[in-house]
XYZ file of C-alpha atoms in Angstrom:
777
model
C 65.202 71.083 181.618
C 66.132 73.631 178.910
C 67.070 76.230 181.525
C 69.284 73.685 183.262
C 71.099 72.825 180.019
C 71.688 76.504 179.301
C 73.207 77.016 182.735
C 75.497 74.012 182.248
C 76.626 75.303 178.843
C 77.326 78.748 180.288
C 79.338 77.241 183.132
C 81.349 75.098 180.725
C 82.064 78.059 178.463
C 83.016 80.270 181.409
C 85.273 77.554 182.788
C 86.991 77.110 179.412
C 87.643 80.847 179.086
C 89.020 81.049 182.634
C 91.179 78.005 181.948
C 92.644 79.657 178.852
C 93.132 83.057 180.483
C 94.978 81.568 183.442
C 97.617 80.490 180.942
C 97.637 83.833 179.157
C 101.411 84.165 179.041
C 102.557 84.351 175.440
C 106.177 83.428 176.208
C 105.698 80.638 178.741
C 106.981 77.883 176.454
C 109.393 80.052 174.502
C 112.741 78.301 173.768
C 115.684 79.841 175.603
C 117.442 80.991 172.444
C 114.344 82.511 170.834
C 112.601 85.905 170.945
C 108.892 86.356 170.269
C 108.431 88.688 167.315
C 105.847 91.390 168.118
C 105.984 93.612 165.059
C 107.827 96.071 162.878
C 107.206 99.807 163.404
C 107.227 102.049 160.349
C 110.860 102.119 159.154
C 112.919 105.291 159.472
C 113.848 106.716 156.059
C 117.073 108.710 155.744
C 118.523 110.625 152.789
C 115.466 110.414 150.564
C 114.693 113.150 148.038
C 111.074 113.277 146.801
C 112.326 114.506 143.423
C 113.751 111.009 142.861
C 110.195 109.597 142.554
C 111.113 106.527 144.535
C 107.842 105.951 146.380
C 107.209 102.672 144.558
C 110.731 101.485 145.445
C 110.239 102.369 149.116
C 106.957 100.431 149.114
C 108.767 97.422 147.660
C 111.524 97.760 150.269
C 109.010 97.914 153.106
C 107.184 94.950 151.605
C 110.414 92.949 151.891
C 110.777 93.991 155.558
C 107.206 93.727 156.802
C 106.040 90.524 158.482
C 102.742 90.269 160.317
C 103.196 89.218 163.966
C 100.814 87.016 165.911
C 97.327 88.511 166.375
C 98.028 91.059 163.630
C 95.215 93.430 162.739
C 94.337 92.675 159.078
C 97.904 91.608 158.295
C 99.488 94.819 159.594
C 103.163 94.538 160.655
C 102.716 96.962 163.562
C 99.043 96.905 164.606
C 97.947 94.014 166.800
C 94.725 92.875 168.385
C 95.187 93.275 172.169
C 93.941 89.762 172.980
C 96.290 87.134 171.473
C 93.856 84.223 171.800
C 95.848 82.003 169.449
C 99.034 82.337 171.512
C 97.147 81.832 174.760
C 95.653 78.614 173.437
C 99.083 77.531 172.135
C 100.731 77.942 175.538
C 97.869 76.344 177.487
C 97.122 73.342 175.231
C 100.477 72.559 173.591
C 101.082 69.603 175.916
C 97.872 67.779 174.995
C 98.371 64.870 172.597
C 94.752 63.708 172.362
C 91.202 64.402 173.475
C 89.418 67.743 173.683
C 92.655 69.561 174.533
C 94.273 68.371 171.285
C 91.166 69.379 169.319
C 91.153 72.890 170.870
C 94.868 73.230 170.119
C 94.409 72.168 166.506
C 91.471 74.503 165.866
C 92.400 77.632 167.835
C 96.140 77.674 168.524
C 98.520 79.934 166.595
C 102.204 79.008 166.336
C 104.392 81.757 167.825
C 106.386 83.768 165.297
C 110.032 84.027 166.351
C 112.550 86.667 165.403
C 114.720 83.885 163.994
C 111.976 82.810 161.582
C 111.490 86.419 160.480
C 115.260 86.456 159.750
C 115.870 90.237 159.810
C 119.477 89.990 158.566
C 118.401 88.292 155.351
C 115.560 90.767 154.935
C 117.927 93.741 155.192
C 120.096 92.233 152.452
C 117.082 91.671 150.210
C 115.791 95.187 150.872
C 119.230 96.715 150.186
C 119.335 94.865 146.853
C 115.922 96.287 145.985
C 117.297 99.790 146.521
C 120.312 99.173 144.291
C 118.269 97.485 141.578
C 116.198 100.664 141.386
C 119.079 103.122 141.051
C 119.828 103.834 144.728
C 123.373 102.518 144.440
C 124.436 103.972 147.794
C 121.346 102.681 149.603
C 121.303 100.163 152.421
C 118.996 98.919 155.164
C 119.939 98.258 158.801
C 117.986 96.693 161.661
C 117.910 97.022 165.450
C 116.320 94.328 167.614
C 114.366 96.157 170.348
C 113.759 94.187 173.593
C 113.466 97.224 175.869
C 109.976 96.428 177.206
C 110.334 92.665 177.571
C 113.553 90.624 177.222
C 111.577 87.754 175.640
C 109.746 89.924 173.090
C 111.307 91.948 170.316
C 110.356 94.598 167.811
C 112.430 95.070 164.677
C 113.327 98.699 164.012
C 114.588 99.198 160.447
C 116.395 102.202 159.015
C 116.344 102.742 155.247
C 119.098 104.920 153.792
C 118.479 105.750 150.149
C 121.065 108.262 149.042
C 120.916 109.743 145.536
C 119.010 107.911 142.801
C 121.030 107.467 139.616
C 119.604 108.297 136.191
C 120.425 107.132 132.691
C 122.766 109.237 130.596
C 123.776 107.889 127.194
C 122.396 104.527 125.962
C 124.151 102.807 123.048
C 123.624 99.466 121.290
C 126.858 97.626 120.503
C 127.798 94.433 118.652
C 124.635 93.886 116.632
C 124.665 92.910 112.949
C 123.653 95.496 110.336
C 120.224 93.866 109.925
C 119.657 93.735 113.684
C 120.855 97.310 114.014
C 118.386 98.456 111.364
C 115.545 96.754 113.276
C 116.642 98.496 116.486
C 116.696 101.924 114.818
C 113.384 101.305 113.034
C 111.753 100.789 116.458
C 113.849 103.360 118.309
C 110.757 105.245 119.470
C 109.601 102.126 121.331
C 112.822 101.746 123.351
C 112.413 101.516 127.124
C 115.813 102.928 128.140
C 115.616 106.712 127.795
C 118.041 109.401 128.902
C 117.142 111.118 132.222
C 114.925 108.192 133.307
C 115.726 106.543 136.635
C 117.938 103.476 136.401
C 116.135 100.212 137.216
C 117.085 96.594 136.624
C 113.483 95.852 135.648
C 113.776 98.298 132.756
C 116.953 96.553 131.605
C 115.153 93.213 131.568
C 112.143 94.718 129.770
C 114.375 96.251 127.078
C 116.230 92.966 126.634
C 112.926 91.113 126.241
C 111.727 93.769 123.787
C 114.784 93.241 121.606
C 114.413 89.456 121.727
C 110.747 89.743 120.751
C 111.671 92.182 117.965
C 114.257 89.795 116.516
C 112.050 86.702 116.876
C 109.213 88.521 115.086
C 111.619 89.111 112.198
C 112.852 85.588 111.576
C 115.437 84.988 114.342
C 113.788 81.821 115.660
C 116.687 80.716 117.908
C 117.391 84.132 119.457
C 117.399 84.069 123.292
C 117.577 86.676 126.113
C 120.989 85.464 127.291
C 122.500 86.671 123.999
C 122.262 90.256 125.345
C 124.128 91.752 128.300
C 124.674 95.257 129.732
C 127.711 97.335 130.639
C 127.289 100.324 132.969
C 129.671 103.150 133.899
C 128.877 105.504 136.803
C 132.201 107.385 136.857
C 131.914 109.537 133.712
C 129.136 111.743 135.106
C 128.289 111.779 138.833
C 124.754 110.585 139.558
C 124.328 109.166 136.054
C 124.796 105.808 134.336
C 126.346 105.495 130.895
C 124.825 102.286 129.575
C 125.818 99.988 126.736
C 123.457 97.292 125.477
C 125.810 94.612 124.152
C 125.243 91.521 122.021
C 127.620 88.765 123.092
C 130.294 87.432 120.735
C 129.943 83.679 121.335
C 126.420 83.301 119.929
C 125.693 80.036 118.023
C 125.405 80.412 114.253
C 121.707 79.473 114.178
C 120.982 82.272 116.667
C 122.063 84.881 114.095
C 120.206 83.340 111.137
C 116.733 84.333 109.941
C 114.332 81.472 109.167
C 111.338 81.028 106.856
C 108.247 78.838 107.150
C 108.271 75.557 105.215
C 105.661 72.806 105.476
C 102.966 72.572 108.149
C 101.622 69.193 109.290
C 98.741 68.880 111.748
C 98.097 65.615 113.568
C 94.474 65.512 114.751
C 93.992 62.943 117.514
C 90.431 61.921 118.451
C 89.037 62.629 121.924
C 89.367 58.911 122.720
C 92.957 58.818 121.478
C 92.211 57.743 117.874
C 95.413 58.144 115.855
C 95.460 59.631 112.324
C 95.091 57.122 109.476
C 94.510 59.440 106.518
C 95.621 62.869 105.332
C 94.598 65.910 103.341
C 97.228 68.129 101.695
C 97.065 71.541 99.961
C 100.007 73.865 99.276
C 102.429 72.627 101.980
C 99.585 72.382 104.512
C 98.767 68.808 105.581
C 96.025 67.581 107.900
C 96.458 64.062 109.278
C 93.199 62.749 110.726
C 91.411 59.654 111.967
C 88.221 58.346 110.346
C 86.589 59.102 107.015
C 87.083 62.879 107.100
C 88.781 65.471 109.302
C 86.999 66.203 112.566
C 86.996 69.881 111.625
C 86.582 71.542 108.243
C 89.756 72.313 106.323
C 88.903 76.002 105.805
C 88.039 76.548 109.480
C 91.381 75.092 110.538
C 93.513 76.696 107.819
C 92.275 80.225 108.521
C 93.545 79.941 112.105
C 97.129 79.610 110.855
C 98.170 83.213 110.319
C 101.074 82.540 107.970
C 101.875 80.972 104.599
C 104.688 78.774 103.401
C 107.705 80.906 102.450
C 106.949 83.727 104.887
C 109.529 84.796 107.450
C 109.075 83.231 110.897
C 107.346 85.455 113.460
C 106.904 84.716 117.157
C 103.867 87.016 117.204
C 102.122 85.134 114.395
C 102.849 81.858 116.199
C 101.244 83.188 119.402
C 98.202 84.480 117.531
C 97.854 81.130 115.753
C 97.939 79.153 119.003
C 95.414 81.507 120.605
C 93.101 81.274 117.575
C 93.212 77.468 117.758
C 92.490 77.508 121.491
C 89.523 79.849 121.037
C 87.884 77.292 118.755
C 87.138 75.393 121.961
C 87.422 71.981 120.285
C 90.944 70.923 121.320
C 92.288 69.792 124.676
C 95.708 71.060 123.632
C 97.712 72.135 120.604
C 101.478 71.669 120.645
C 103.754 73.348 118.054
C 107.138 71.843 117.141
C 109.585 73.555 114.771
C 112.236 71.532 112.914
C 114.949 73.323 110.897
C 115.923 71.662 107.638
C 119.606 70.661 107.679
C 121.841 73.349 106.207
C 118.897 75.558 105.229
C 117.006 78.549 106.630
C 113.624 76.761 106.569
C 111.458 75.639 109.498
C 108.953 72.831 109.111
C 106.090 72.889 111.620
C 104.378 69.908 113.223
C 101.251 70.541 115.281
C 99.819 67.877 117.591
C 96.229 68.578 118.616
C 93.765 66.369 120.480
C 89.999 66.876 120.252
C 88.132 67.651 123.456
C 84.925 65.862 124.483
C 82.113 66.801 122.057
C 79.582 67.794 124.738
C 79.735 70.014 127.792
C 77.043 70.598 130.402
C 76.521 72.775 133.451
C 73.854 72.874 136.144
C 73.273 75.831 138.475
C 70.913 75.674 141.427
C 69.752 78.400 143.786
C 67.251 78.657 146.595
C 65.816 81.897 147.904
C 63.815 82.081 151.091
C 62.616 84.970 153.201
C 60.661 85.081 156.402
C 58.117 87.404 154.784
C 56.370 84.321 153.413
C 58.169 84.094 150.063
C 60.401 81.198 149.107
C 61.360 79.168 146.091
C 64.087 77.264 144.197
C 65.602 78.023 140.818
C 67.715 76.102 138.329
C 69.595 76.678 135.095
C 70.886 73.924 132.824
C 73.265 74.420 129.887
C 74.143 71.821 127.264
C 76.750 72.608 124.579
C 77.616 70.710 121.424
C 81.172 71.653 120.489
C 82.400 71.831 116.910
C 78.853 71.851 115.543
C 78.786 70.570 111.928
C 82.627 70.598 112.071
C 82.499 74.437 111.845
C 84.361 75.118 115.096
C 81.137 76.640 116.461
C 79.202 75.596 119.559
C 75.471 74.946 119.685
C 74.122 75.788 123.148
C 70.817 74.916 124.747
C 69.848 76.716 127.940
C 66.885 75.769 130.107
C 66.009 77.723 133.224
C 63.196 77.900 135.671
C 62.210 79.118 139.118
C 59.298 78.473 141.385
C 58.023 80.656 144.189
C 55.282 80.185 146.704
C 53.872 81.708 149.849
C 54.836 79.756 152.932
C 51.810 81.023 154.818
C 48.673 78.905 154.923
C 46.587 81.947 154.027
C 47.165 84.670 151.492
C 45.070 87.804 151.511
C 42.641 86.044 153.795
C 42.289 83.001 151.541
C 43.329 79.483 152.422
C 44.913 78.585 149.069
C 48.615 79.023 148.500
C 49.796 81.465 145.817
C 52.281 79.865 143.436
C 54.277 81.610 140.704
C 56.887 80.406 138.283
C 59.223 81.450 135.483
C 60.313 79.190 132.635
C 62.760 79.912 129.847
C 64.579 78.244 126.975
C 67.236 79.559 124.616
C 69.088 78.091 121.662
C 72.246 79.810 120.447
C 74.968 79.209 117.883
C 78.306 80.731 118.814
C 81.191 81.233 116.361
C 84.662 82.131 117.699
C 85.071 84.728 114.936
C 83.218 87.614 113.318
C 80.699 86.244 110.817
C 80.526 89.190 108.439
C 80.656 88.963 104.628
C 83.225 91.721 104.130
C 85.870 90.031 106.332
C 85.336 86.483 105.084
C 88.745 86.131 103.482
C 90.744 88.229 105.926
C 92.809 86.747 108.733
C 93.222 89.865 110.910
C 90.124 89.175 113.084
C 91.678 85.910 114.258
C 94.484 87.815 115.941
C 92.130 88.962 118.676
C 89.358 87.182 120.580
C 86.110 87.699 118.698
C 82.705 86.035 118.712
C 79.445 85.998 116.795
C 76.323 84.784 118.536
C 72.941 83.937 116.974
C 70.252 83.313 119.569
C 66.518 82.626 119.799
C 64.697 82.410 123.111
C 61.324 82.156 124.811
C 60.366 82.919 128.419
C 57.112 82.570 130.272
C 56.260 84.313 133.542
C 53.255 83.211 135.558
C 52.107 85.372 138.451
C 49.320 83.393 140.075
C 45.981 85.224 140.275
C 47.267 88.058 138.099
C 48.701 87.323 134.681
C 50.695 85.028 132.452
C 53.161 86.676 130.044
C 55.105 85.172 127.147
C 58.272 86.770 125.805
C 60.180 85.516 122.803
C 62.682 86.878 120.344
C 66.131 86.634 118.859
C 69.466 88.407 118.803
C 72.556 88.707 116.662
C 75.586 89.983 118.555
C 79.271 90.526 117.855
C 82.113 90.927 120.335
C 85.668 91.968 119.604
C 88.644 92.367 121.907
C 91.377 94.566 120.336
C 93.242 94.687 123.660
C 93.382 92.163 126.465
C 91.770 94.659 128.844
C 89.054 96.028 126.497
C 86.083 94.176 125.020
C 83.450 95.630 122.684
C 80.070 93.988 122.153
C 77.576 95.151 119.538
C 74.083 93.709 119.216
C 72.722 95.245 116.003
C 69.638 93.043 115.993
C 67.523 92.286 119.042
C 63.866 91.716 118.315
C 61.665 90.786 121.275
C 57.908 90.406 121.590
C 55.952 90.458 124.840
C 52.359 89.330 125.029
C 49.964 88.845 127.929
C 48.448 85.410 127.452
C 46.128 85.556 130.424
C 44.809 88.276 132.728
C 42.612 87.887 135.762
C 39.872 90.198 136.969
C 42.055 91.094 139.928
C 44.847 92.153 137.575
C 42.421 94.247 135.514
C 41.267 96.056 138.638
C 44.894 96.830 139.513
C 45.601 97.930 135.929
C 42.654 100.351 136.035
C 44.056 101.894 139.213
C 47.616 101.897 137.872
C 47.685 102.561 134.088
C 51.484 102.948 134.043
C 51.815 99.374 135.253
C 49.329 98.157 132.676
C 51.093 99.860 129.756
C 54.461 98.402 130.779
C 52.983 94.918 130.396
C 50.814 95.231 127.280
C 51.604 93.524 123.969
C 54.469 95.151 122.101
C 57.546 94.600 119.958
C 60.932 95.712 121.281
C 63.346 96.196 118.351
C 66.644 97.415 119.770
C 70.386 97.638 119.290
C 72.981 97.658 122.075
C 76.614 98.621 122.460
C 78.637 97.449 125.480
C 82.265 98.130 126.384
C 84.031 96.249 129.196
C 87.354 96.980 130.889
C 89.058 94.199 132.880
C 92.667 94.346 134.147
C 92.692 90.884 135.742
C 94.969 89.474 133.017
C 97.824 91.583 134.395
C 97.654 89.565 137.622
C 97.784 92.748 139.636
C 97.181 92.732 143.349
C 93.962 94.698 142.879
C 91.411 94.065 140.123
C 89.207 96.601 138.322
C 86.235 95.583 136.161
C 84.041 98.224 134.520
C 81.202 97.745 132.055
C 79.062 100.346 130.291
C 76.069 99.555 128.095
C 73.810 101.701 125.901
C 70.595 100.418 124.296
C 68.418 102.185 121.746
C 65.001 100.714 120.999
C 62.574 101.601 118.216
C 64.586 104.443 116.743
C 65.883 102.593 113.670
C 62.340 101.361 113.057
C 61.058 104.934 113.299
C 63.669 106.084 110.786
C 62.433 103.408 108.378
C 58.890 104.683 108.926
C 60.067 108.217 108.157
C 61.746 107.002 104.963
C 58.355 105.749 103.789
C 56.689 109.088 104.444
C 55.327 108.655 107.981
C 56.146 111.326 110.527
C 58.914 110.405 112.944
C 56.922 111.829 115.849
C 53.765 109.884 115.092
C 52.605 107.871 118.060
C 51.282 104.327 118.105
C 53.417 103.233 115.173
C 53.079 99.490 114.676
C 55.263 96.588 113.613
C 53.460 93.462 112.356
C 50.209 94.773 113.784
C 51.542 95.617 117.251
C 52.998 98.838 118.675
C 56.730 98.860 119.287
C 58.681 100.352 122.171
C 60.931 103.406 121.961
C 63.475 104.096 124.681
C 67.102 104.801 125.519
C 68.716 102.768 128.275
C 72.121 103.230 129.870
C 73.726 101.155 132.627
C 77.160 101.112 134.230
C 78.766 98.746 136.694
C 82.237 98.960 138.248
C 83.858 96.367 140.521
C 87.044 96.814 142.526
C 88.692 93.990 144.452
C 91.427 94.888 146.935
C 93.659 92.009 148.031
C 94.623 92.532 151.665
C 96.507 89.253 151.645
C 96.331 85.840 150.014
C 93.479 84.889 152.343
C 91.677 88.232 152.650
C 90.027 90.444 150.041
C 87.768 93.466 150.070
C 85.344 93.431 147.130
C 83.247 96.442 146.138
C 80.667 97.106 143.464
C 78.847 100.243 142.327
C 76.199 100.058 139.640
C 73.498 102.260 138.213
C 71.194 102.653 135.264
C 68.510 104.803 133.712
C 65.873 104.169 131.050
C 63.881 106.883 129.264
C 60.846 105.862 127.241
C 59.377 108.324 124.737
C 57.623 108.682 121.395
C 55.692 105.573 120.515
C 55.707 104.305 124.121
C 56.295 106.618 127.084
C 56.324 103.688 129.535
C 59.348 101.383 129.432
C 58.578 97.686 128.903
C 58.363 95.751 132.133
C 61.120 93.361 130.976
C 63.533 96.298 130.470
C 62.935 98.035 133.800
C 65.373 97.798 136.704
C 64.925 96.001 139.994
C 66.929 95.173 143.121
C 67.058 92.365 145.649
C 68.049 88.722 145.449
C 71.116 86.520 145.763
C 73.322 88.800 143.615
C 71.948 92.152 144.715
C 70.713 93.410 148.107
C 70.715 90.088 149.885
C 68.456 91.051 152.785
C 65.553 91.203 150.293
C 64.094 88.975 147.621
C 63.996 89.912 143.938
C 61.707 92.889 143.102
C 60.718 93.379 146.735
C 62.036 96.956 147.136
C 60.940 100.187 145.479
C 60.272 102.038 143.421
C 61.435 104.881 145.653
C 59.586 105.149 148.966
C 56.543 103.299 147.649
C 55.598 99.865 148.934
C 52.276 98.109 148.349
C 50.142 97.397 151.364
C 50.080 93.810 152.564
C 46.541 93.404 151.331
C 47.082 95.052 147.930
C 48.201 91.787 146.383
C 50.309 93.059 143.479
C 53.782 93.474 144.903
C 54.961 90.835 142.421
C 54.540 93.107 139.430
C 55.066 96.712 140.424
C 58.388 96.935 142.276
C 60.498 97.907 139.270
C 61.738 101.306 138.137
C 63.356 103.508 135.505
C 66.403 104.462 137.619
C 68.638 102.140 139.579
C 71.459 102.698 142.050
C 73.161 99.937 144.010
C 76.352 99.615 146.044
C 77.913 96.536 147.654
C 80.816 96.025 150.028
C 82.041 92.523 150.931
C 84.931 91.398 153.127
C 86.082 87.895 152.145
C 88.332 85.761 154.321
C 89.622 82.222 154.585
C 88.183 80.013 157.361
C 89.768 76.640 156.562
C 92.185 75.610 153.831
C 92.010 72.153 152.250
C 88.577 71.566 153.743
C 87.109 68.401 152.196
C 88.939 68.976 148.937
C 88.428 72.757 148.805
C 88.663 75.977 150.767
C 85.998 77.138 153.186
C 85.723 80.912 153.029
C 83.625 83.398 154.927
C 82.175 86.788 154.055
C 80.634 89.812 155.740
C 78.737 92.195 153.485
C 76.838 95.463 153.322
C 74.379 96.118 150.458
C 72.442 99.268 149.599
C 70.264 100.521 146.767
C 66.847 101.056 145.245
C 64.979 101.824 142.020
C 62.891 104.885 141.172
C 60.469 106.134 138.507
C 61.379 108.910 136.047
C 57.808 110.189 135.893
C 55.331 110.723 138.687
C 52.719 107.999 139.138
C 49.617 108.926 141.163
C 48.962 105.248 141.901
C 52.413 104.855 143.463
C 53.088 107.900 145.682
C 56.747 108.508 146.501
C 57.976 106.268 143.672
C 59.627 109.017 141.605
C 63.258 110.069 142.082
C 63.603 112.874 144.614
C 66.890 114.277 145.946
C 65.191 115.539 149.088
C 64.379 112.014 150.257
C 67.278 110.273 148.510
C 69.068 108.836 151.557
C 65.872 107.741 153.261
C 64.839 105.939 150.071
C 67.951 103.741 150.053
C 67.341 100.178 151.266
C 70.203 98.912 153.430
C 71.068 95.368 154.429
C 73.992 93.521 155.936
C 74.832 89.910 156.551
C 77.320 87.078 156.593
C 77.963 84.156 154.307
C 80.055 81.074 153.716
C 81.577 79.881 150.442
C 82.826 76.410 149.638
C 85.450 76.943 146.944
C 86.406 73.913 144.846
C 88.228 76.167 142.310
C 86.007 74.860 139.490
C 82.807 75.389 141.513
C 81.840 77.798 144.297
C 78.840 77.043 146.501
C 77.539 80.100 148.349
C 75.162 80.515 151.278
C 74.304 84.061 152.394
C 72.295 85.221 155.390
C 71.041 88.775 154.858
C 69.633 91.065 157.564
C 67.720 94.234 156.686
C 68.752 97.453 158.458
C 66.508 99.967 156.716
C 63.627 99.918 154.250
C 62.641 103.071 152.328
C 58.936 102.922 153.120
C 56.974 103.601 156.285
C 56.780 100.639 158.671
C 55.247 102.555 161.587
C 58.529 102.108 163.466
C 60.567 105.213 164.140
C 64.321 105.543 163.719
C 66.655 104.527 160.937
C 66.389 100.849 161.881
C 62.728 100.546 160.944
C 62.320 96.778 160.638
C 59.244 95.834 162.725
C 60.574 92.385 163.600
C 64.059 90.981 163.098
C 62.742 87.910 161.271
C 60.828 90.157 158.841
C 64.146 91.483 157.551
C 66.018 88.215 157.192
C 66.833 86.652 153.817
C 68.607 83.370 153.037
C 70.131 82.727 149.612
C 71.879 79.650 148.270
C 73.606 80.159 144.934
C 76.505 79.196 142.683
C 79.495 81.520 142.313
C 80.332 84.880 143.826
C 77.695 87.648 143.726
C 80.186 89.940 141.925
């Protein structure tokens, strides 16, 4: 019966393909007055001089000309896939108004792109304007419609003539008042129009905006960009532009007046819309609130306003104030309104702010399963209390857990099922400012995003039949963002304690055979400090995004210095803290992500990460909790967490301790993921697809006789890299992304008794399925 069904399905599929191919003409239903657009070859460039540095302009010009034809290869304007399935389906099934034909048309057909819809004449005008706006005043773009090969199909051949690029000669500022002129000359080094630079309209706009920002930061509240215009002369010196930056004559009186800050009134509306019924006033600063007392402390709110009554108005201080209020995280919105006093140079400020809901929660779920008899779910729950004790801080509770079991009915020859779990809880208090005594009365830190986080946590790991370990500790960390692209995080205090609560005889036997493993898990304090710097250019809304993070951790060294100060030798081993030895190590990690946007619906995401940890002095084995590992939903997705490495080592199936020994001191990992849109507006979101390639491993710094091949070795480096590929789907609701990945192993670094690079004994043995929230990177 099954064989018969398969034959029927094959016949139906074959018949459908033949039916489509028989209508493979791509111009069969083409309107008489239309031409099918089949691409744009690389435009011909005439008169260009490389010394003009106009490559960016030419790219912009070609961007205005390029349009992807039907069956384009990755959005290319001139490379096409040779089988235009979408057009074939369009021509064969266009006439169907219902039934299976209509469904096939809706799902697979691609509307033909006509030359008329590309509109080459308009594109040449736009491209010519781009040339002139970038100093190529003699430039123009022409187009030829090429129908030589087929009278119903056309290519668009463009010719770009650039001519000479004009440069700036003299730049003068005319018509400004003496006070404005003094501001211009005081910031003359920051001007954007400089002699010998290429002329561009964008630079004119940027300089105009710079002047407006300069004036508005110095009291000119009503100053606007349209108060400034430009006059250019290209006849005085050939190839050059004499430019005059001119302030118009018909500017309203208030536009030329400088203003000062008067009174500030803040209307605090409750999260349910409760209107203010009482007020609190100090020194021209009034808080109108609902209830018995303000919903936020007076000092917390006042310090976010980076000005005082009587100070000159500044656009920059207004922006910083609004950002500081937003970073409190307690308001849905804050709206500033400025009212000039009649006949005076004073601005009164009214701020309307509405409180957000007091609580916020988030639940993350993930499921990991692998055909090598390991599977289990995980969950993380976060609950936040905003504006804790009216301090503008948030109190956060995090609960997380995961459970893992063997799906086989026997494990190591026994009928019972091996279950393991991890549980964790953390309580943190987060302030949107630096909580340091020496900056208590300063306002400068509020100009930039900054945070202080106090956290205590506890985690328990249970590896059935082996051990149960408890970890607990606390941290104090500070983060500061002096630039929008740079973030610094310092954790001066991180005190952790690991203790083995329970050990089995089986674990002891393994520990005797592998002392390095045992010492990484024994009871110890981990006093450390960490510095992390992160670069992120996403705020610029560039086509391509770069994210790079570097982190350095030092553990036990400050404690050793304190020991030395009290007369104990710095090099003494087995130094103790509260009766237990403490760890000493240096740890460095780096991760860089690059996302290339092919088009609005296609991206290529890459990640490269690595790390190294060196333990010495008091403890020459790094704590197990600090070691590196690979595998899992956000790593090499063909493998589960901690199932690869270190190096070329892999425990035998009957060794029983693969749960605890597949970590290392060195880590390298690389990921490549192609993301594409499958369906838009699919059940309220977008359905996206992905194809990925993951590689990496971990290694030991020192040789371990119990784990042969685990140390880092350049000779076997490439063979020791685990490689996996796969596909995935993502359901993107903008506020939530559900992800399902199917990973397939291509190579494992250990011996599987199968020759060749693809050394997976059975396909199902190298298959991993991961369900998670959010993108992997």
